[in-house]
Short mmCIF file of C-alpha atoms in Angstrom, two decimals:
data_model
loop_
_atom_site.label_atom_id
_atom_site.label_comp_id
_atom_site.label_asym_id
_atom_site.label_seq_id
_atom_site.Cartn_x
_atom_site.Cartn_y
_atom_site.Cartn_z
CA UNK A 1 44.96 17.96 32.69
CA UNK A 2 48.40 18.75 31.53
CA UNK A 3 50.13 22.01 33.05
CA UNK A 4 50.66 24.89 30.38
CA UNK A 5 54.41 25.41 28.78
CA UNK A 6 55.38 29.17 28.32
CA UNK A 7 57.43 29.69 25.60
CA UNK A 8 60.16 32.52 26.46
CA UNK A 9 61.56 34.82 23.68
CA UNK A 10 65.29 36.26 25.03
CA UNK A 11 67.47 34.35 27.30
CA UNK A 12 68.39 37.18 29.93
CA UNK A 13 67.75 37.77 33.41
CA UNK A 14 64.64 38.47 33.17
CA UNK A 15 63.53 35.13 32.02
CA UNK A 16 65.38 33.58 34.39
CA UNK A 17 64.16 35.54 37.10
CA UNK A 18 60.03 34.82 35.05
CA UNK A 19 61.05 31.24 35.02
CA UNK A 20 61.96 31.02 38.72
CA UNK A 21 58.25 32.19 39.56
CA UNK A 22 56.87 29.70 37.89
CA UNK A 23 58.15 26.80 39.34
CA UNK A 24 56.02 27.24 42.55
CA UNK A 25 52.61 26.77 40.23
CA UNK A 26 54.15 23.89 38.51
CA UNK A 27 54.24 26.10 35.13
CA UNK A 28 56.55 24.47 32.32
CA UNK A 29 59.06 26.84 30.39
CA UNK A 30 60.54 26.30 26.97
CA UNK A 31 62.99 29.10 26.39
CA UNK A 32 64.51 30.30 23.01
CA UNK A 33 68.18 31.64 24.13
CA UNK A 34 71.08 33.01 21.59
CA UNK A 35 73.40 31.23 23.73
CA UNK A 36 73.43 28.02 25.75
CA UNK A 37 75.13 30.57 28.43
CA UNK A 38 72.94 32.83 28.94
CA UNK A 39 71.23 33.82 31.77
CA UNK A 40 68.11 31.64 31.74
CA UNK A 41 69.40 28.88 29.77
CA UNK A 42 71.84 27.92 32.75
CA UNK A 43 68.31 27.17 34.64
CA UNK A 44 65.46 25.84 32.10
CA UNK A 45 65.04 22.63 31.12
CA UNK A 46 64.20 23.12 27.86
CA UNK A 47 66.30 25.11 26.09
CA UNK A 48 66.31 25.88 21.97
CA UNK A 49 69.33 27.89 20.99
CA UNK A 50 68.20 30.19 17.77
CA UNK A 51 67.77 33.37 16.12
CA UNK A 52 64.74 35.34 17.45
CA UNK A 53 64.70 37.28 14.01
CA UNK A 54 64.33 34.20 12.22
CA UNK A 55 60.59 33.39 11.20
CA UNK A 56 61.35 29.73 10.67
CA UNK A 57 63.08 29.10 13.77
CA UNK A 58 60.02 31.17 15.71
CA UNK A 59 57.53 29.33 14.22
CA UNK A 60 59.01 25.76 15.38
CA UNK A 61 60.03 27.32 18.77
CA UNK A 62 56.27 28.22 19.58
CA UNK A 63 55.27 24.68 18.73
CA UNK A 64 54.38 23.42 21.87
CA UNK A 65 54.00 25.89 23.69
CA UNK A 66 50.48 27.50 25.01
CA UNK A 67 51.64 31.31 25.11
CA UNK A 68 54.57 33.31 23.73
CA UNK A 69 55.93 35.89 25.65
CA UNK A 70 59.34 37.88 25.60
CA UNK A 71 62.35 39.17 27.89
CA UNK A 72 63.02 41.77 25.51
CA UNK A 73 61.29 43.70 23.09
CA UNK A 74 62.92 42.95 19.74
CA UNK A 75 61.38 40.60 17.82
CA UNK A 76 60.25 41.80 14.24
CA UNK A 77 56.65 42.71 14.37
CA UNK A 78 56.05 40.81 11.35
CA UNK A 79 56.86 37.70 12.71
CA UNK A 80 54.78 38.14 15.52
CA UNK A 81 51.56 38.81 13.61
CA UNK A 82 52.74 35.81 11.64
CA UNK A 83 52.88 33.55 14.90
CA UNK A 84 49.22 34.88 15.75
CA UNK A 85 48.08 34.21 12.32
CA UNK A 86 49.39 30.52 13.12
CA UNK A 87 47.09 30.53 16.06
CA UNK A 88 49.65 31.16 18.85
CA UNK A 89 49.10 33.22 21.58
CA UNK A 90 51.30 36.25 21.96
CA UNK A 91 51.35 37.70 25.43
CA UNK A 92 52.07 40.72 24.47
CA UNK A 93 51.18 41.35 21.28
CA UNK A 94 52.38 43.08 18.38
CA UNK A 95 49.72 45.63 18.66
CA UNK A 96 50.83 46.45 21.46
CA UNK A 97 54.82 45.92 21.66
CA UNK A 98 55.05 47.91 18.71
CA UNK A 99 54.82 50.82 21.23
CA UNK A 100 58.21 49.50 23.20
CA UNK A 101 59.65 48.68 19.84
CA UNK A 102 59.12 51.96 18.71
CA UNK A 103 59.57 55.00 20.14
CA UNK A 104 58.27 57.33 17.24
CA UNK A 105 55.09 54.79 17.43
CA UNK A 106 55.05 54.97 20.77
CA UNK A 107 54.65 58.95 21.01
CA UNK A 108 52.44 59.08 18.12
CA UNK A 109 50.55 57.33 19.97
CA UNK A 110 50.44 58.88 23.52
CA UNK A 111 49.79 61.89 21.85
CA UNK A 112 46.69 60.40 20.36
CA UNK A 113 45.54 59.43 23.63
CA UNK A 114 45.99 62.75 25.45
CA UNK A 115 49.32 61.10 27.55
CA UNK A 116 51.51 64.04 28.73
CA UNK A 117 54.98 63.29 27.53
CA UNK A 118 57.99 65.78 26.45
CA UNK A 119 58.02 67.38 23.16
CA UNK A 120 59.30 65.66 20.13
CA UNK A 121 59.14 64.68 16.76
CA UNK A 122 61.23 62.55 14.41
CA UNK A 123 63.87 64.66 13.14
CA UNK A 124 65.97 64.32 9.80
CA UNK A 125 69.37 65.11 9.95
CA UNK A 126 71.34 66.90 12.16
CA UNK A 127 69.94 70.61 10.76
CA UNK A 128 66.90 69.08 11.31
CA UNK A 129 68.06 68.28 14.68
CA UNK A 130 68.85 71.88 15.30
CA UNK A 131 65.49 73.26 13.92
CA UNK A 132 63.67 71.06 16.53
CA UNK A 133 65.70 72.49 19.17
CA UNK A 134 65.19 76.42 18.07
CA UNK A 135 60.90 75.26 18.06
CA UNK A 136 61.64 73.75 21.74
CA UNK A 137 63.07 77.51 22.93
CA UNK A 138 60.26 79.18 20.48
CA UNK A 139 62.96 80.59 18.98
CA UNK A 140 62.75 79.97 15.30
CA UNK A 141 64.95 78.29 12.84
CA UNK A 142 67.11 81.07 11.28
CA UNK A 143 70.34 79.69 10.32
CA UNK A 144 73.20 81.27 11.84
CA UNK A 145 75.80 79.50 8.07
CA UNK A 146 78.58 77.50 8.35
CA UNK A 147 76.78 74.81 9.78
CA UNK A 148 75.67 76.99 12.61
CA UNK A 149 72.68 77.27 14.40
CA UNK A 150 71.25 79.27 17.15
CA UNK A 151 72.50 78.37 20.52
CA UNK A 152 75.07 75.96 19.57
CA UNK A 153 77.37 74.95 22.29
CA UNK A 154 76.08 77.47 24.56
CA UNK A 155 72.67 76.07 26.01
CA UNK A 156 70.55 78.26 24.68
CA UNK A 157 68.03 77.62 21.09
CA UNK A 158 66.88 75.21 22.64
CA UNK A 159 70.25 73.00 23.32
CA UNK A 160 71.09 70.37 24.60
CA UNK A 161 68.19 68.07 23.92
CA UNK A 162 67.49 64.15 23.66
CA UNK A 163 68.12 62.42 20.55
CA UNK A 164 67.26 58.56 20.51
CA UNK A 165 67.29 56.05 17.52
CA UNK A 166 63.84 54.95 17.55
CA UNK A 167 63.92 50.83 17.64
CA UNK A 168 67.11 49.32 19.70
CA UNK A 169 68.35 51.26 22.49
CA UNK A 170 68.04 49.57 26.39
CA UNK A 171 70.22 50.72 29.08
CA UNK A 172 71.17 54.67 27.40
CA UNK A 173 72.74 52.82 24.26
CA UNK A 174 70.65 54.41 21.65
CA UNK A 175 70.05 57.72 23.47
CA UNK A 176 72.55 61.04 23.13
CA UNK A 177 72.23 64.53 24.73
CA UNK A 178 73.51 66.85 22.37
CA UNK A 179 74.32 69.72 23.05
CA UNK A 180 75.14 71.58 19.27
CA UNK A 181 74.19 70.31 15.53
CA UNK A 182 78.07 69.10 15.39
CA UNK A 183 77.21 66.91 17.77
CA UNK A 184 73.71 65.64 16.90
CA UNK A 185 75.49 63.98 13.71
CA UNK A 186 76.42 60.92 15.47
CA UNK A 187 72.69 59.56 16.37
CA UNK A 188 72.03 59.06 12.11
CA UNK A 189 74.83 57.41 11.48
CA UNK A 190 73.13 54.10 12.36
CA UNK A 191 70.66 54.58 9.67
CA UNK A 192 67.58 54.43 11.13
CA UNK A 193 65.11 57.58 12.18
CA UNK A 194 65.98 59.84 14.73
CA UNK A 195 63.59 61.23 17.26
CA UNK A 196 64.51 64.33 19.20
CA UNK A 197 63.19 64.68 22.32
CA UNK A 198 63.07 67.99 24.13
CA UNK A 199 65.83 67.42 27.67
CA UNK A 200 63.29 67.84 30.61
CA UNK A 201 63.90 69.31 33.80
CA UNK A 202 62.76 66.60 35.90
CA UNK A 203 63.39 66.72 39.90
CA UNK A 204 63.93 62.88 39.63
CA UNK A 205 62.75 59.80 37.55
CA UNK A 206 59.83 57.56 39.04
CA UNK A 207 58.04 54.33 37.93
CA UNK A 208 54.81 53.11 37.36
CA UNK A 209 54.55 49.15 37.27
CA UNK A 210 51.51 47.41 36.31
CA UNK A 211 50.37 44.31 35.43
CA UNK A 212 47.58 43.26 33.07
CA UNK A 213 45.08 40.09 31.89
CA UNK A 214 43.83 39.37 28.61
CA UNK A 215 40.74 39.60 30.23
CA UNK A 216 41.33 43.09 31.14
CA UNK A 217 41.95 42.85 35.47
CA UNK A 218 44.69 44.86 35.72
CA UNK A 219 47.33 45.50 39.26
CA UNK A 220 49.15 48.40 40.04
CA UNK A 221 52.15 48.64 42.30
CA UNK A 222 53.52 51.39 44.22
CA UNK A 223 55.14 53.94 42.39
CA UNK A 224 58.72 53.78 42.66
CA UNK A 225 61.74 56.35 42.02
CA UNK A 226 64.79 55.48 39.93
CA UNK A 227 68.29 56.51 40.25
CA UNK A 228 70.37 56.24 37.27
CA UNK A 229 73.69 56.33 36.75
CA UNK A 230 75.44 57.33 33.46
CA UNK A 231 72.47 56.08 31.95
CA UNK A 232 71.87 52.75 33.22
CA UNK A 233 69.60 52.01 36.75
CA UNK A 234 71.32 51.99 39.88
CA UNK A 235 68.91 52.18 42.91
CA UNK A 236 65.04 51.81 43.08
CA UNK A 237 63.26 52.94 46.45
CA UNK A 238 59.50 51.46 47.02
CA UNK A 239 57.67 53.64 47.24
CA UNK A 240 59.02 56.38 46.20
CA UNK A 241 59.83 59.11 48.98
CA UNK A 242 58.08 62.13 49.54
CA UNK A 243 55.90 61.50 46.18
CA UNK A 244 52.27 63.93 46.67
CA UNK A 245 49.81 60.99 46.81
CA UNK A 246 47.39 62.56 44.54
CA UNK A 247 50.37 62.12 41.95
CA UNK A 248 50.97 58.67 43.18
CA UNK A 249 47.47 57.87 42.09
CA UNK A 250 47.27 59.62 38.96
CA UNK A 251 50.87 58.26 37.91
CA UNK A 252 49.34 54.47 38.73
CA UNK A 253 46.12 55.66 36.92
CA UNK A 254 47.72 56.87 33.91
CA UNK A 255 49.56 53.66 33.57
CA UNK A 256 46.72 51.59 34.04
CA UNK A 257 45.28 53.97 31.16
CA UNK A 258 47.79 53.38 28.95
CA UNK A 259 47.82 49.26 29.35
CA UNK A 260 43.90 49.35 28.49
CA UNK A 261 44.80 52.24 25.67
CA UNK A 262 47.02 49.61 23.88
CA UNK A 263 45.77 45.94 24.97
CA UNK A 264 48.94 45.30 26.86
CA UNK A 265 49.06 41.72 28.36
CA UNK A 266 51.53 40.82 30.91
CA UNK A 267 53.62 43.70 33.08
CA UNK A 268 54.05 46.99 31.89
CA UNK A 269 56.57 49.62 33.45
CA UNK A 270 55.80 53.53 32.53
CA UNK A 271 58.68 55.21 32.95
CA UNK A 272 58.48 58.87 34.14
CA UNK A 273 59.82 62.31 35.08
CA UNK A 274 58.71 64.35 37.42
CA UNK A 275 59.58 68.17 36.54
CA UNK A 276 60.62 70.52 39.00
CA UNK A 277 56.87 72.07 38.58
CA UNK A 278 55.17 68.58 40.34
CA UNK A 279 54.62 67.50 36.79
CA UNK A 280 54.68 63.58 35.60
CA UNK A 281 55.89 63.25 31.97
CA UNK A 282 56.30 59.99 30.15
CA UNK A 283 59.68 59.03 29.43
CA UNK A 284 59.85 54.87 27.81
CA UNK A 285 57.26 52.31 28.21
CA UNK A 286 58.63 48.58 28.79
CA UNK A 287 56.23 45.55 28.11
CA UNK A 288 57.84 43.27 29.77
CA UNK A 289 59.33 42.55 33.41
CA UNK A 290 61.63 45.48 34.22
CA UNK A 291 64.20 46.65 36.39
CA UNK A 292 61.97 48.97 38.26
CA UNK A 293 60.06 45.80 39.65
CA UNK A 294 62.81 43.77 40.52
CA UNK A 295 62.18 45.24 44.24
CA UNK A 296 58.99 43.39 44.37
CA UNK A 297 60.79 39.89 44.73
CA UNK A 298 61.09 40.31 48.38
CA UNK A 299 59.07 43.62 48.99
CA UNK A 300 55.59 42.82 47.37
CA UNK A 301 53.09 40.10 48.21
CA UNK A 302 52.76 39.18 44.40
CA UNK A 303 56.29 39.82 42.66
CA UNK A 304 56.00 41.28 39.03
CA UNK A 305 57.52 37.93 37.74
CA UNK A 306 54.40 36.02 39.09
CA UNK A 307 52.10 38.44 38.18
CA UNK A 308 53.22 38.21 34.29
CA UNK A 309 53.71 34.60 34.63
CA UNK A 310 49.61 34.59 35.81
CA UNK A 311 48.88 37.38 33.15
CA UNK A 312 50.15 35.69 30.17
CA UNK A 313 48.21 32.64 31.21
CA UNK A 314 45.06 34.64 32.27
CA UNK A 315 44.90 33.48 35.52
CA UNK A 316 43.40 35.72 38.73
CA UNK A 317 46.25 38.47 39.62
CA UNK A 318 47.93 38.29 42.96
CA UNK A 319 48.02 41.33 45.45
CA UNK A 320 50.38 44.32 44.28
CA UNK A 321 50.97 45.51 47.63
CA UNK A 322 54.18 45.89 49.39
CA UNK A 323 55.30 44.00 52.52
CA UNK A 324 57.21 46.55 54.31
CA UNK A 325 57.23 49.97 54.46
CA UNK A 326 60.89 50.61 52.54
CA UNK A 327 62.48 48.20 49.93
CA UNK A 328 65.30 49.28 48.12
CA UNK A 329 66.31 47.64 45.13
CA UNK A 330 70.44 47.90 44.10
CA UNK A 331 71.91 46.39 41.08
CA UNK A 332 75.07 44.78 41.43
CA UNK A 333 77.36 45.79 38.27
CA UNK A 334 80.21 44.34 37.15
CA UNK A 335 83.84 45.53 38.56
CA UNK A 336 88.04 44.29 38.57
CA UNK A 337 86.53 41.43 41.25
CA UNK A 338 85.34 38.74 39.21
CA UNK A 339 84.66 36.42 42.34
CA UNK A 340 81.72 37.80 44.04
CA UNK A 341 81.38 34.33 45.65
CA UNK A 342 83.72 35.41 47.89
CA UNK A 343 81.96 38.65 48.67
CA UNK A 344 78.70 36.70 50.24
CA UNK A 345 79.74 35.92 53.92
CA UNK A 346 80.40 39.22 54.93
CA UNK A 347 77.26 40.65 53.39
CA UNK A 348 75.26 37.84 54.54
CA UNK A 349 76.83 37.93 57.89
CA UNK A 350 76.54 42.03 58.06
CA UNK A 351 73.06 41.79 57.51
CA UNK A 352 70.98 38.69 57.67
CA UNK A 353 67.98 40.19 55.97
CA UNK A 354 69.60 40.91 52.56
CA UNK A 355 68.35 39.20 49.77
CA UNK A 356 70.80 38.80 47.09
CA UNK A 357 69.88 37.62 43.68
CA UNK A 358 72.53 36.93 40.96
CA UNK A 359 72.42 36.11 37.10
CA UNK A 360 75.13 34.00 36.11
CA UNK A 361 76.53 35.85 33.91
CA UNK A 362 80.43 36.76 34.07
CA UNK A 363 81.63 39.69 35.54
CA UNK A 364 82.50 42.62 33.23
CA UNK A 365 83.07 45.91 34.46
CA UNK A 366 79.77 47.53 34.35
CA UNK A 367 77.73 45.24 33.13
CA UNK A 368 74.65 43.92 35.76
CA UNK A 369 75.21 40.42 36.68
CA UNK A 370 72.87 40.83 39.94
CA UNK A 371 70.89 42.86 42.11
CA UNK A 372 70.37 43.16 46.20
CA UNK A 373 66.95 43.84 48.24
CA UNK A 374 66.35 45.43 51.72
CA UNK A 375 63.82 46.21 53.04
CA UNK A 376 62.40 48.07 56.59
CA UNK A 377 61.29 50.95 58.57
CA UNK A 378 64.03 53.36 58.10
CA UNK A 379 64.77 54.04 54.77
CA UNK A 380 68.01 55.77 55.27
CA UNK A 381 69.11 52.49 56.94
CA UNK A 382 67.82 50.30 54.17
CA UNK A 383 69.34 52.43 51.28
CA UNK A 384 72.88 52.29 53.63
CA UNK A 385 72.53 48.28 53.65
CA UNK A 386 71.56 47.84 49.74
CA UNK A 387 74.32 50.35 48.97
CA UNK A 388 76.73 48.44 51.06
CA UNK A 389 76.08 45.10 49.70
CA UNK A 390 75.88 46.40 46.22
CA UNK A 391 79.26 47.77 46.92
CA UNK A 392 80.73 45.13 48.17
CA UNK A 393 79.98 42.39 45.53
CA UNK A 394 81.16 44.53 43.37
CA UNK A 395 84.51 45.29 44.96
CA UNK A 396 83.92 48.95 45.33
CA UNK A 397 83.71 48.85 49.34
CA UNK A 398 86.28 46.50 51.44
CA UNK A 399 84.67 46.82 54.88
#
């Protein structure tokens, strides 16, 4: 009996990263990349360099292979219920990645399902825009003329809130906080719907990471909280401090709820906000391997890698649960020190236990081209030592 071949939509990190926990159960990868530079095409063997958007070029990729799965969640939905239609195997499927795809999907949907989320709707212009945001302050819509509306500028009406384009955006690209109808006019000028989002007043921004089989066994890990940082992840601290554990548990519940809700196969991150009233609101869902997880490398007994790796293939799940009491997860970004080569003996010599984990990729500033892991018993000491490191590659700290 032959070993099964994956066949890997998106070249990024996180198929390299998928790939790497593989190898240990002898699982073969076939990867279709944009580039032969990216990420995981620098480590696969089999490599086909090609459009993702192209039907064609799917549709000979996935010859071969025994499941389809994705880094990213961008491939047309068409061509995926094309590729199933075919008789391929697509881990997840379109059913269910429509919901990543699309965020006005997406909330149409957890609204269906009785998920608590912030309000919204899809909103038409910018006047549109700023009628959603009078409804958010229950303040009407009366129109102030000359392109005025209540509370512009001022933070009241309802202002600022959240407008996001609703198929595209990773990373804040795609997402604005506006704060008047002036400036909700730059969100439509991409063409494609707009859904306003009321701005929450979260205390901070947690995780909920599960894993799921087509057979329906299903993992949770430890809810996690995320720092961001103009937008874009910077720490992640398993599990997250101070969280009530009755709100632990109903944060990993209602994840697990909403993988059954929508047949999600593979790893699934829920990402959340919890208000300053001990709340949890839904904020994105991921179907894929996410930065939230990448903590469980070296802090979990099963790392969300191998867990999607075993999902997609519907094989038993591994354990979920952590390995030490902290791990703190810090992404590396991109700085003016393109050799971060340079950088390793004194983090590696500073602290033994780090575990560093790098992409490939070349260094621009701000871009993630790595991340770090510590872990421990103190967690001010272990968020010092993934700061540090994170710091150092990066050439922001110089002792």
């Amino acid at each position: 009996m032959t070993f099964p071949v994956v066949g890997m939509v998106g070249g990024g990190q996180l198929a390299r990263m998928t790939h790497e926990a593989g190898i240990p159960l002898g699982i073969k990868f076939k990867l279709l990349s944009d580039t032969p530079q990216d990420s995981a095409a620098q480590v696969v063997s089999e490599v086909v360099v090609g459009d993702y958007r192209d039907l064609d070029t799917l549709r000979a990729f996935a010859r071969g292979c025994d499941v389809i799965t994705f880094d990213h969640e961008h491939v047309p939905t068409a061509h995926l219920r094309a590729l199933e239609a075919d008789g391929v195997p697509v881990r997840p499927g379109p059913d269910a990645l429509v919901h990543a795809q699309d965020k006005g999907v997406m909330r149409a949907k957890l609204d269906a399902i009785g998920v608590p989320c912030p309000r919204h709707r899809i909103v038409s212009d910018p006047e549109d825009a700023a009628r959603f945001a009078a409804e958010v302050a229950g303040g009407g819509a009366q129109h102030l003329g000359e392109g005025r509306w209540p509370g512009d500028g001022d933070g009241s009406g309802g202002f600022p809130v959240v407008l996001k384009t609703v198929r595209g955006g990773y990373d804040g690209k795609g997402v604005w906080v506006v704060r008047s109808s002036k400036e909700a006019e730059e969100p439509f000028r991409a063409g494609v719907p707009v859904l306003a989002e009321e701005k929450v007043d979260f205390a901070r921004e947690l995780a909920a990471n599960i894993v799921r089989s087509p057979h329906g066994q299903a993992v949770a890990y430890p809810v996690v909280e995320s720092i961001q940082v103009d937008g874009v992840c910077d720490t992640v601290i398993a599990p997250a401090p101070g969280l009530d554990p009755e709100l632990a548990g109903h944060a990993q519940e209602l994840a697990l709820r909403i993988g059954q809700e929508l047949g999600v196969v593979g790893h699934l991150a829920v990402e959340l906000f919890e208000t300053a009233d001990g709340r949890i609101l839904v904020n994105e869902l991921a179907m894929r391997p996410h930065n939230s997880g990448h903590w469980t490398q070296d802090g979990a007994i099963t790392s969300q890698f191998a867990n999607h790796v075993r999902a997609v293939l519907d094989l038993p799940l591994g354990d979920p649960r952590p390995r030490a009491r902290w791990t703190v997860m810090a992404n590396v970004l991109g700085g003016d020190y393109p050799d971060m080569y340079s950088a390793y003996l004194h983090c590696m010599a500073r602290d033994p236990q780090l575990k560093i984990h790098m992409y490939g990729k070349d260094v621009k500033p701000g871009r993630k081209v790595g991340h770090v892991n510590t872990y421990g018993d103190d967690l001010a000491e272990v968020r010092e030592r993934a700061a540090h490191a994170a710091g150092y590659l990066r050439g922001t700290i110089t002792e």
